[in-house]
Amino acid sequence: MTLPLSHPALTATDPELAALVAAEEQLQADTLRLIPSENYASRAVLEASGTVLQNKYSEGYPGRRYYEGQQNIDQVERLAVARAMALFGVEHANVQPYSGSPANLAVYLAFAEPGETVMGMALPMGGHLTHGWGVSATGTWFRGVQYGVRQDTGLVDFDEVRELALKERPKVIFCGGTALPRTIDFAAFAEIARECGAVLVADVAHIAGLIAGGAHPSPVPHADVISTTTHKTLRGPRGAMLMSREEHAKAIDKAVFPGLQGGPHNQTTAAIAVALHEAAQPSFRDYAQSVVANARALADELLARGFDLVSGGTDNHLILMDLTPKEVPGKVAAKALDRAGIVVNYNTVPYDPRKPFDPSGIRIGTPSLTSRGLGTEHMAAVAEWIDRGVTAAGAGDEETLTTVRAEVAELMAAYPAPGLTI
Ligand SMILES: *Cc1c(COP(=O)(O)O)cnc(C)c1O
């Protein structure tokens, strides 16, 4: 079955809301979704997250809850934890964080006191808000010091990171980010963290699926703590996990509950368990490898069309495009591409002379299109659409955007998306 999906109870109770859901389903079916943090969760994941497990309160952890009636919930959480440990090869997993940001906040709570120094990549360089950036609680409650990438290479300069870390002596160092097109050198970060006595946190929110599928090196031998969302390349429900060696298990669990959160979202825990089961299948390895192969092919096609890519290309699922040479601001391009049925986000590029709300770049990625089954043979067409869209954005050519939108919808119709089909 494909669209329209039926939501009989929702439609009967609240047709207004049901119509919005149906419209969103249609939008996700028809468009080329290139936002690298997004994906299509499977029908099984969606079903698990819509279950009555959400009716249950379960503050605490399996076997030590503050509410009775946990016969099933304890098993659900134990299953999710065991699957996370097996998939990533870790000694401890906490599957309760509501999302990536609270997961990171729990890490600070576990390992730093308010006012102490923490270190992460600067937001405009590709880091995440929660890595100590000023407008985030993590940058106001802690003293955030920030590293970046080199202007000439677009890569992290480990001499600079080491120098900063030894000078500032952070309690916690975050590596990872939201706009990093290159492989993260966890070993290099680990060496620096060891030198200055910091806890190293690998925030692999974007690349957890690639790690699980063997398409990016694992942080497990190097990082003290691994933080990840479950809804990006991992293709699960919106949620997060914290993983670590046994020595940090207690501190992390205590920080998540009762330190930061109340009752876990059991329906999400269930859906995480399903996603981890899916990620343990051989087909998930193929998906992860294809995500990277598609991104590389797309980067090559974009370079061939004269686009400027930060760091010159990609090793993972993500491409950061600097549109300065095309003389089209990122926001103008993103909005035009949206009208052409290609969904991207505008993004700062390192050393961006423009403002964060009106930056020079756009950020794209291949997880969603790969989940639909598109392969490297389609990347020339995708690059061509982006090229035509950006050119049309600069020229105010709405007709081309409309034409591209129809072409995109035609290809998308041939590749039904997981979650939107049964
Ligand atoms: C997405 C992301 C987060 C935050 O996740 P939310 O679920 O949006 O709170 C944290 N860190 C990194 C690196 C991310 O990419």
PDB file of C-alpha atoms in Angstrom, residues 144-308:
ATOM      1  CA  GLY A 144      32.671  27.066  26.589  1.00  0.00           C
ATOM      2  CA  VAL A 145      35.925  27.244  24.663  1.00  0.00           C
ATOM      3  CA  GLN A 146      35.672  26.468  20.996  1.00  0.00           C
ATOM      4  CA  TYR A 147      37.839  25.080  18.237  1.00  0.00           C
ATOM      5  CA  GLY A 148      37.194  25.224  14.522  1.00  0.00           C
ATOM      6  CA  VAL A 149      38.533  24.089  11.193  1.00  0.00           C
ATOM      7  CA  ARG A 150      41.343  25.622   9.171  1.00  0.00           C
ATOM      8  CA  GLN A 151      40.275  28.152   6.590  1.00  0.00           C
ATOM      9  CA  ASP A 152      42.537  26.736   3.886  1.00  0.00           C
ATOM     10  CA  THR A 153      41.609  23.044   4.275  1.00  0.00           C
ATOM     11  CA  GLY A 154      38.215  23.033   6.003  1.00  0.00           C
ATOM     12  CA  LEU A 155      39.690  20.396   8.343  1.00  0.00           C
ATOM     13  CA  VAL A 156      40.277  20.279  12.098  1.00  0.00           C
ATOM     14  CA  ASP A 157      43.807  21.377  12.993  1.00  0.00           C
ATOM     15  CA  PHE A 158      44.823  19.046  15.819  1.00  0.00           C
ATOM     16  CA  ASP A 159      47.837  21.156  16.801  1.00  0.00           C
ATOM     17  CA  GLU A 160      45.447  24.032  17.404  1.00  0.00           C
ATOM     18  CA  VAL A 161      43.007  21.812  19.345  1.00  0.00           C
ATOM     19  CA  ARG A 162      45.830  20.454  21.505  1.00  0.00           C
ATOM     20  CA  GLU A 163      47.210  23.917  22.223  1.00  0.00           C
ATOM     21  CA  LEU A 164      43.777  25.205  23.211  1.00  0.00           C
ATOM     22  CA  ALA A 165      42.989  22.153  25.337  1.00  0.00           C
ATOM     23  CA  LEU A 166      46.290  22.321  27.237  1.00  0.00           C
ATOM     24  CA  LYS A 167      45.843  26.051  27.838  1.00  0.00           C
ATOM     25  CA  GLU A 168      42.165  25.903  28.893  1.00  0.00           C
ATOM     26  CA  ARG A 169      42.112  22.495  30.616  1.00  0.00           C
ATOM     27  CA  PRO A 170      38.469  21.632  29.850  1.00  0.00           C
ATOM     28  CA  LYS A 171      36.714  18.984  31.934  1.00  0.00           C
ATOM     29  CA  VAL A 172      34.864  17.710  28.873  1.00  0.00           C
ATOM     30  CA  ILE A 173      35.815  17.758  25.192  1.00  0.00           C
ATOM     31  CA  PHE A 174      33.178  17.165  22.540  1.00  0.00           C
ATOM     32  CA  CYS A 175      34.073  15.968  19.068  1.00  0.00           C
ATOM     33  CA  GLY A 176      31.558  15.591  16.274  1.00  0.00           C
ATOM     34  CA  GLY A 177      29.123  18.086  14.846  1.00  0.00           C
ATOM     35  CA  THR A 178      26.300  18.919  12.512  1.00  0.00           C
ATOM     36  CA  ALA A 179      28.029  20.126   9.375  1.00  0.00           C
ATOM     37  CA  LEU A 180      31.180  18.023   9.142  1.00  0.00           C
ATOM     38  CA  PRO A 181      31.715  16.430   5.749  1.00  0.00           C
ATOM     39  CA  ARG A 182      34.859  14.552   6.790  1.00  0.00           C
ATOM     40  CA  THR A 183      35.782  11.507   8.878  1.00  0.00           C
ATOM     41  CA  ILE A 184      36.209  12.322  12.556  1.00  0.00           C
ATOM     42  CA  ASP A 185      39.622  11.314  13.887  1.00  0.00           C
ATOM     43  CA  PHE A 186      38.503   9.974  17.263  1.00  0.00           C
ATOM     44  CA  ALA A 187      41.995   8.701  18.110  1.00  0.00           C
ATOM     45  CA  ALA A 188      43.523  12.164  17.698  1.00  0.00           C
ATOM     46  CA  PHE A 189      40.872  13.711  19.964  1.00  0.00           C
ATOM     47  CA  ALA A 190      41.382  10.920  22.511  1.00  0.00           C
ATOM     48  CA  GLU A 191      45.101  11.609  22.705  1.00  0.00           C
ATOM     49  CA  ILE A 192      44.451  15.293  23.407  1.00  0.00           C
ATOM     50  CA  ALA A 193      41.756  14.502  25.984  1.00  0.00           C
ATOM     51  CA  ARG A 194      44.179  12.162  27.748  1.00  0.00           C
ATOM     52  CA  GLU A 195      46.917  14.789  27.769  1.00  0.00           C
ATOM     53  CA  CYS A 196      44.707  17.347  29.484  1.00  0.00           C
ATOM     54  CA  GLY A 197      42.697  14.938  31.636  1.00  0.00           C
ATOM     55  CA  ALA A 198      39.351  15.659  29.959  1.00  0.00           C
ATOM     56  CA  VAL A 199      36.432  13.327  29.359  1.00  0.00           C
ATOM     57  CA  LEU A 200      36.145  12.793  25.602  1.00  0.00           C
ATOM     58  CA  VAL A 201      32.603  12.733  24.264  1.00  0.00           C
ATOM     59  CA  ALA A 202      32.057  11.591  20.697  1.00  0.00           C
ATOM     60  CA  ASP A 203      28.768  13.109  19.563  1.00  0.00           C
ATOM     61  CA  VAL A 204      27.942  10.892  16.608  1.00  0.00           C
ATOM     62  CA  ALA A 205      24.333  12.048  16.186  1.00  0.00           C
ATOM     63  CA  HIS A 206      24.767  12.494  12.447  1.00  0.00           C
ATOM     64  CA  ILE A 207      26.853   9.432  11.700  1.00  0.00           C
ATOM     65  CA  ALA A 208      25.581   6.751  14.116  1.00  0.00           C
ATOM     66  CA  GLY A 209      23.996   4.847  11.233  1.00  0.00           C
ATOM     67  CA  LEU A 210      27.218   4.983   9.251  1.00  0.00           C
ATOM     68  CA  ILE A 211      29.144   3.657  12.261  1.00  0.00           C
ATOM     69  CA  ALA A 212      26.616   0.871  12.818  1.00  0.00           C
ATOM     70  CA  GLY A 213      26.835  -0.023   9.138  1.00  0.00           C
ATOM     71  CA  GLY A 214      30.634   0.029   9.045  1.00  0.00           C
ATOM     72  CA  ALA A 215      30.826   3.103   6.819  1.00  0.00           C
ATOM     73  CA  HIS A 216      32.596   5.345   9.360  1.00  0.00           C
ATOM     74  CA  PRO A 217      35.212   4.348  11.974  1.00  0.00           C
ATOM     75  CA  SER A 218      33.811   3.669  15.431  1.00  0.00           C
ATOM     76  CA  PRO A 219      34.578   5.952  18.374  1.00  0.00           C
ATOM     77  CA  VAL A 220      34.264   3.018  20.781  1.00  0.00           C
ATOM     78  CA  PRO A 221      37.967   2.325  21.341  1.00  0.00           C
ATOM     79  CA  HIS A 222      38.682   6.037  21.877  1.00  0.00           C
ATOM     80  CA  ALA A 223      35.829   7.976  23.462  1.00  0.00           C
ATOM     81  CA  ASP A 224      34.861   7.894  27.133  1.00  0.00           C
ATOM     82  CA  VAL A 225      31.261   8.654  26.252  1.00  0.00           C
ATOM     83  CA  ILE A 226      29.340   8.355  22.993  1.00  0.00           C
ATOM     84  CA  SER A 227      26.293  10.524  22.520  1.00  0.00           C
ATOM     85  CA  THR A 228      23.925   9.989  19.635  1.00  0.00           C
ATOM     86  CA  THR A 229      20.478  10.773  18.415  1.00  0.00           C
ATOM     87  CA  THR A 230      18.540   7.830  17.032  1.00  0.00           C
ATOM     88  CA  HIS A 231      16.631   9.549  14.233  1.00  0.00           C
ATOM     89  CA  LYS A 232      19.309  10.678  11.778  1.00  0.00           C
ATOM     90  CA  THR A 233      21.356   8.164   9.767  1.00  0.00           C
ATOM     91  CA  LEU A 234      20.374   5.514  12.341  1.00  0.00           C
ATOM     92  CA  ARG A 235      16.796   5.819  11.014  1.00  0.00           C
ATOM     93  CA  GLY A 236      14.999   5.308  14.320  1.00  0.00           C
ATOM     94  CA  PRO A 237      12.478   7.411  16.233  1.00  0.00           C
ATOM     95  CA  ARG A 238      13.318  10.874  17.559  1.00  0.00           C
ATOM     96  CA  GLY A 239      15.367  10.046  20.613  1.00  0.00           C
ATOM     97  CA  ALA A 240      18.910   9.603  21.825  1.00  0.00           C
ATOM     98  CA  MET A 241      21.325   7.275  23.572  1.00  0.00           C
ATOM     99  CA  LEU A 242      24.410   7.654  25.715  1.00  0.00           C
ATOM    100  CA  MET A 243      26.956   4.860  25.566  1.00  0.00           C
ATOM    101  CA  SER A 244      30.148   4.314  27.530  1.00  0.00           C
ATOM    102  CA  ARG A 245      32.504   1.957  29.226  1.00  0.00           C
ATOM    103  CA  GLU A 246      31.256   0.388  32.446  1.00  0.00           C
ATOM    104  CA  GLU A 247      33.284   2.826  34.579  1.00  0.00           C
ATOM    105  CA  HIS A 248      31.060   5.747  33.529  1.00  0.00           C
ATOM    106  CA  ALA A 249      27.750   3.849  33.580  1.00  0.00           C
ATOM    107  CA  LYS A 250      26.619   5.005  37.013  1.00  0.00           C
ATOM    108  CA  ALA A 251      27.464   8.659  36.425  1.00  0.00           C
ATOM    109  CA  ILE A 252      25.599   8.710  33.124  1.00  0.00           C
ATOM    110  CA  ASP A 253      22.523   6.899  34.394  1.00  0.00           C
ATOM    111  CA  LYS A 254      22.306   9.165  37.429  1.00  0.00           C
ATOM    112  CA  ALA A 255      22.633  12.259  35.267  1.00  0.00           C
ATOM    113  CA  VAL A 256      19.837  11.213  32.875  1.00  0.00           C
ATOM    114  CA  PHE A 257      17.543  10.169  35.731  1.00  0.00           C
ATOM    115  CA  PRO A 258      17.036  11.657  38.270  1.00  0.00           C
ATOM    116  CA  GLY A 259      19.504  14.378  37.291  1.00  0.00           C
ATOM    117  CA  LEU A 260      17.792  15.742  34.233  1.00  0.00           C
ATOM    118  CA  GLN A 261      14.690  13.839  33.225  1.00  0.00           C
ATOM    119  CA  GLY A 262      11.596  12.225  34.648  1.00  0.00           C
ATOM    120  CA  GLY A 263       9.837   9.266  33.074  1.00  0.00           C
ATOM    121  CA  PRO A 264      11.357   7.791  29.921  1.00  0.00           C
ATOM    122  CA  HIS A 265       9.288   7.813  26.733  1.00  0.00           C
ATOM    123  CA  ASN A 266       8.671   4.090  26.577  1.00  0.00           C
ATOM    124  CA  GLN A 267       7.134   4.179  23.112  1.00  0.00           C
ATOM    125  CA  THR A 268      10.363   5.784  21.897  1.00  0.00           C
ATOM    126  CA  THR A 269      12.452   3.208  23.725  1.00  0.00           C
ATOM    127  CA  ALA A 270      10.479   0.513  21.894  1.00  0.00           C
ATOM    128  CA  ALA A 271      10.985   2.195  18.553  1.00  0.00           C
ATOM    129  CA  ILE A 272      14.714   2.554  19.284  1.00  0.00           C
ATOM    130  CA  ALA A 273      14.807  -1.209  19.926  1.00  0.00           C
ATOM    131  CA  VAL A 274      13.159  -1.806  16.544  1.00  0.00           C
ATOM    132  CA  ALA A 275      15.558   0.554  14.764  1.00  0.00           C
ATOM    133  CA  LEU A 276      18.553  -1.160  16.383  1.00  0.00           C
ATOM    134  CA  HIS A 277      17.204  -4.518  15.236  1.00  0.00           C
ATOM    135  CA  GLU A 278      16.886  -3.161  11.701  1.00  0.00           C
ATOM    136  CA  ALA A 279      20.384  -1.688  11.903  1.00  0.00           C
ATOM    137  CA  ALA A 280      21.798  -5.103  12.816  1.00  0.00           C
ATOM    138  CA  GLN A 281      20.578  -6.627   9.522  1.00  0.00           C
ATOM    139  CA  PRO A 282      22.966  -7.078   6.582  1.00  0.00           C
ATOM    140  CA  SER A 283      20.786  -4.776   4.459  1.00  0.00           C
ATOM    141  CA  PHE A 284      21.584  -1.906   6.813  1.00  0.00           C
ATOM    142  CA  ARG A 285      25.268  -2.264   6.016  1.00  0.00           C
ATOM    143  CA  ASP A 286      24.381  -1.919   2.322  1.00  0.00           C
ATOM    144  CA  TYR A 287      22.321   1.179   3.118  1.00  0.00           C
ATOM    145  CA  ALA A 288      25.176   2.762   5.116  1.00  0.00           C
ATOM    146  CA  GLN A 289      27.728   2.064   2.380  1.00  0.00           C
ATOM    147  CA  SER A 290      25.316   3.454  -0.235  1.00  0.00           C
ATOM    148  CA  VAL A 291      24.745   6.642   1.774  1.00  0.00           C
ATOM    149  CA  VAL A 292      28.474   7.343   1.549  1.00  0.00           C
ATOM    150  CA  ALA A 293      28.830   6.209  -2.070  1.00  0.00           C
ATOM    151  CA  ASN A 294      25.906   8.438  -3.047  1.00  0.00           C
ATOM    152  CA  ALA A 295      27.367  11.431  -1.199  1.00  0.00           C
ATOM    153  CA  ARG A 296      30.744  10.967  -2.889  1.00  0.00           C
ATOM    154  CA  ALA A 297      29.115  10.632  -6.311  1.00  0.00           C
ATOM    155  CA  LEU A 298      26.937  13.677  -5.673  1.00  0.00           C
ATOM    156  CA  ALA A 299      29.969  15.696  -4.510  1.00  0.00           C
ATOM    157  CA  ASP A 300      31.842  14.778  -7.699  1.00  0.00           C
ATOM    158  CA  GLU A 301      28.871  15.802  -9.836  1.00  0.00           C
ATOM    159  CA  LEU A 302      28.562  19.116  -7.988  1.00  0.00           C
ATOM    160  CA  LEU A 303      32.295  19.825  -8.305  1.00  0.00           C
ATOM    161  CA  ALA A 304      32.022  19.101 -12.016  1.00  0.00           C
ATOM    162  CA  ARG A 305      29.329  21.799 -12.197  1.00  0.00           C
ATOM    163  CA  GLY A 306      31.601  24.363 -10.571  1.00  0.00           C
ATOM    164  CA  PHE A 307      30.247  24.242  -7.028  1.00  0.00           C
ATOM    165  CA  ASP A 308      32.559  25.045  -4.133  1.00  0.00           C
TER     166      ASP A 308
END
